[in-house]
PDB file of C-alpha atoms and ligand atoms in Angstrom:
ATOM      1  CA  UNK A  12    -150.153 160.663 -11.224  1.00 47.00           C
ATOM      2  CA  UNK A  13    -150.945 162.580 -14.542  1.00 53.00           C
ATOM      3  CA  UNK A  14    -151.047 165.769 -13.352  1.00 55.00           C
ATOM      4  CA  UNK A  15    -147.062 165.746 -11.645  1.00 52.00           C
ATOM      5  CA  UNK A  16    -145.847 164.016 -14.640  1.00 53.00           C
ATOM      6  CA  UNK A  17    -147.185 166.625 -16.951  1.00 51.00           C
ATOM      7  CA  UNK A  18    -145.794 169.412 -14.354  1.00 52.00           C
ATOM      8  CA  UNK A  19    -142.675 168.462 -14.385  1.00 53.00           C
ATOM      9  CA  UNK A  20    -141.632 165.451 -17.148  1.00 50.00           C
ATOM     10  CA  UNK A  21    -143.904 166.541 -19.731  1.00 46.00           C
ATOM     11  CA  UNK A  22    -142.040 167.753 -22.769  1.00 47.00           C
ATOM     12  CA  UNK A  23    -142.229 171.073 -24.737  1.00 47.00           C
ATOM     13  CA  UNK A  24    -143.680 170.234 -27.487  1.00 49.00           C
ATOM     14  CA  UNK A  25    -146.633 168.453 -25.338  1.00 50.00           C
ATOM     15  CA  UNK A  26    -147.577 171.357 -23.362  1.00 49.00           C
ATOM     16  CA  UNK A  27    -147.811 173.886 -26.366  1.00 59.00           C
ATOM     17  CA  UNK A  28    -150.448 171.687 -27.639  1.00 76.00           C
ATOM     18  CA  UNK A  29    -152.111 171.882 -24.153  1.00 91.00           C
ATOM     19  CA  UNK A  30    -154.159 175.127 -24.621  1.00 93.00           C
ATOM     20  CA  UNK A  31    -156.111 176.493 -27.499  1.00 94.00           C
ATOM     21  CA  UNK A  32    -156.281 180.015 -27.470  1.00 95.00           C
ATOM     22  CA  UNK A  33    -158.596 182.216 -29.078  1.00 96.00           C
ATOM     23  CA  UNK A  34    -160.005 185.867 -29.496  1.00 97.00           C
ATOM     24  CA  UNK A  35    -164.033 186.668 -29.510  1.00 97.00           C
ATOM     25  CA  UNK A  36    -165.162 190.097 -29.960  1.00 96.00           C
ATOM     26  CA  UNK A  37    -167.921 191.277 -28.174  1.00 96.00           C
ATOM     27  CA  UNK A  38    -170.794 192.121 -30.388  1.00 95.00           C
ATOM     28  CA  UNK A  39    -172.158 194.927 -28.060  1.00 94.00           C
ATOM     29  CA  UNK A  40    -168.352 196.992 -27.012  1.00 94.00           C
ATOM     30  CA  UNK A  41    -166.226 195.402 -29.545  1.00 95.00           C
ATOM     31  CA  UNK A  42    -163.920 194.706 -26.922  1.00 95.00           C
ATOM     32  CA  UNK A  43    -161.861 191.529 -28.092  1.00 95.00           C
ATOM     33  CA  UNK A  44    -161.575 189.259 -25.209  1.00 95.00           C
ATOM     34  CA  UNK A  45    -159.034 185.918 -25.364  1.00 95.00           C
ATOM     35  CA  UNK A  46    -159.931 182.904 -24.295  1.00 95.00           C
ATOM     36  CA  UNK A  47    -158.141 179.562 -24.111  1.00 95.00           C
ATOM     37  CA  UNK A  48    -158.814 175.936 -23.739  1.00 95.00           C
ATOM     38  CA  UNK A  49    -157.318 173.573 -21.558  1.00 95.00           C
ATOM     39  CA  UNK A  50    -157.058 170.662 -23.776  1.00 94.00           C
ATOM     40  CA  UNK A  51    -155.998 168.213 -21.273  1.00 92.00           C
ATOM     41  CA  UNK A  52    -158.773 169.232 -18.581  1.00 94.00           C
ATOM     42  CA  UNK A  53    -161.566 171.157 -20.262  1.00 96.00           C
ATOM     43  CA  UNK A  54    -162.873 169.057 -23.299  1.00 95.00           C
ATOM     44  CA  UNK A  55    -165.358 166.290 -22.886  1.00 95.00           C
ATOM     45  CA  UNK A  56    -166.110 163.417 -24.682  1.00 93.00           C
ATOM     46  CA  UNK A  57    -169.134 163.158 -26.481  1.00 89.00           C
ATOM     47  CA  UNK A  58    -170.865 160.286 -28.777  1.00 87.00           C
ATOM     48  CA  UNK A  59    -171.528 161.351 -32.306  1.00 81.00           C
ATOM     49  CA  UNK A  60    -173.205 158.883 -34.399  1.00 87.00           C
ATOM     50  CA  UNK A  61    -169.819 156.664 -34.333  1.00 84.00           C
ATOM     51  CA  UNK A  62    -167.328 158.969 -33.892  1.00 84.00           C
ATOM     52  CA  UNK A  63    -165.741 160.663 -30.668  1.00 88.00           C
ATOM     53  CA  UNK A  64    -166.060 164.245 -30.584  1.00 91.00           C
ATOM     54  CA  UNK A  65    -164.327 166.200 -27.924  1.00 95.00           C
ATOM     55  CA  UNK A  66    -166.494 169.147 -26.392  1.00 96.00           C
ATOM     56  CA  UNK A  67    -166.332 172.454 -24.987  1.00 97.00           C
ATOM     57  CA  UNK A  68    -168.232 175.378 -23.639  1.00 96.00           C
ATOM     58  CA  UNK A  69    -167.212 177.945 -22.139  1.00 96.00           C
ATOM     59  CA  UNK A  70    -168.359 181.798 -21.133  1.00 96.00           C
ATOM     60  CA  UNK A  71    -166.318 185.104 -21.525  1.00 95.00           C
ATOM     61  CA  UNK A  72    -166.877 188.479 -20.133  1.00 91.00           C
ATOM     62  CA  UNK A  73    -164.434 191.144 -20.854  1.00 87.00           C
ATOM     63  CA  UNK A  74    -163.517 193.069 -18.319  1.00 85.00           C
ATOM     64  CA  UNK A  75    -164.985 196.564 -18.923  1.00 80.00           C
ATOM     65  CA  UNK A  76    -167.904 197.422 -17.973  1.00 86.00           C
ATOM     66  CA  UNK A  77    -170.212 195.719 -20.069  1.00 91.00           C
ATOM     67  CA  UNK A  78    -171.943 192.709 -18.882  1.00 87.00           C
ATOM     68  CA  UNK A  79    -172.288 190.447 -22.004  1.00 92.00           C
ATOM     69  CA  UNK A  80    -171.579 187.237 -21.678  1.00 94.00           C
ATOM     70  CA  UNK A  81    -170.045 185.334 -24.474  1.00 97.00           C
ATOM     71  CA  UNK A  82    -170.673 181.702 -24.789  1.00 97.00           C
ATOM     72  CA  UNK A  83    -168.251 179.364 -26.776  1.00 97.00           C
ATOM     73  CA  UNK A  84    -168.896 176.193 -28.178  1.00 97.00           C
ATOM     74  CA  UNK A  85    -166.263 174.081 -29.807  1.00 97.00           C
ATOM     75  CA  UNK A  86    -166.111 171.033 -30.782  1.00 96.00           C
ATOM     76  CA  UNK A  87    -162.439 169.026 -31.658  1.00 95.00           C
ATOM     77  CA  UNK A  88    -161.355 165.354 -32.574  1.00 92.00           C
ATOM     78  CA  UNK A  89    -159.341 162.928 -30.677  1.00 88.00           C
ATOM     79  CA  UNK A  90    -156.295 164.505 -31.278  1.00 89.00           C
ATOM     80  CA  UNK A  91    -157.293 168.112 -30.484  1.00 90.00           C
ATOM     81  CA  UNK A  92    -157.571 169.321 -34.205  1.00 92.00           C
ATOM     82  CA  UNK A  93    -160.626 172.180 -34.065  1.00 94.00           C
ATOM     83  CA  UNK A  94    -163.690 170.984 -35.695  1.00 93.00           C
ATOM     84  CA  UNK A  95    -166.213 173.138 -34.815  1.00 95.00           C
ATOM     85  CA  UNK A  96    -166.816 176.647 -33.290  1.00 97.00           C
ATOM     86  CA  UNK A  97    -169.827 178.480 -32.723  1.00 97.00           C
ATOM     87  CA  UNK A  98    -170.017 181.981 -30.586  1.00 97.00           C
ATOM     88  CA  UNK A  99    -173.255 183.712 -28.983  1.00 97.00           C
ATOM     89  CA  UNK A 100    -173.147 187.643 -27.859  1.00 96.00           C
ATOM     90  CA  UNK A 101    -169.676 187.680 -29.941  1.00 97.00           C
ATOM     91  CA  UNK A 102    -167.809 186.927 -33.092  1.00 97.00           C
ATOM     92  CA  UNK A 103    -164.503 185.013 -33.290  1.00 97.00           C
ATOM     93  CA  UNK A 104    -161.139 187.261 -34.871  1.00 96.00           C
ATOM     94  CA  UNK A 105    -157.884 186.444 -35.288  1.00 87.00           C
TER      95      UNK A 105
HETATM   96 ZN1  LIG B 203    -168.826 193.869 -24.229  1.00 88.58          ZN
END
């Protein structure tokens, strides 16, 4: 089972590779919202030409009271390194 092992014999370094985490700012409040990716469960696989591509979308809203939705795309290789990133209703910051 993948999922005890990684709960309790999965090392340090391991697990802060697990997530990618990110900040998009709404483009109507401006509120910065953070998002994060669950590298081990969120990405799927996806044919490019003849390369893997590992891919992700996923949809924000802050919570204030505006209603925009932010969709992420991102796209990363086999071993998790960020390719890609595209954001609609929002703008990525640091
Ligand atoms: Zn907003």
């Amino acid at each position: 089972m993948g999922f005890l092992k990684n709960l309790f014999g999965g090392g340090s370094a391991k697990s802060e590779k697990r997530y990618y985490v990110f900040n998009v700012k709404c483009k109507r409040c401006g509120e910065i919202i953070e998002g994060r990716v669950d590298l081990d469960n969120d990405l799927s696989l996806e044919f490019e030409g003849d390369r893997n591509v590992y891919f992700v979308r996923k949809g924000l809203m802050g919570s204030g009271r505006c209603f925009q939705q932010i969709e992420v795309e991102m796209q990363f290789t086999s071993n998790r390194e960020l390719v890609e990133r595209q954001a609609q209703g929002g703008t990525f910051v640091e």
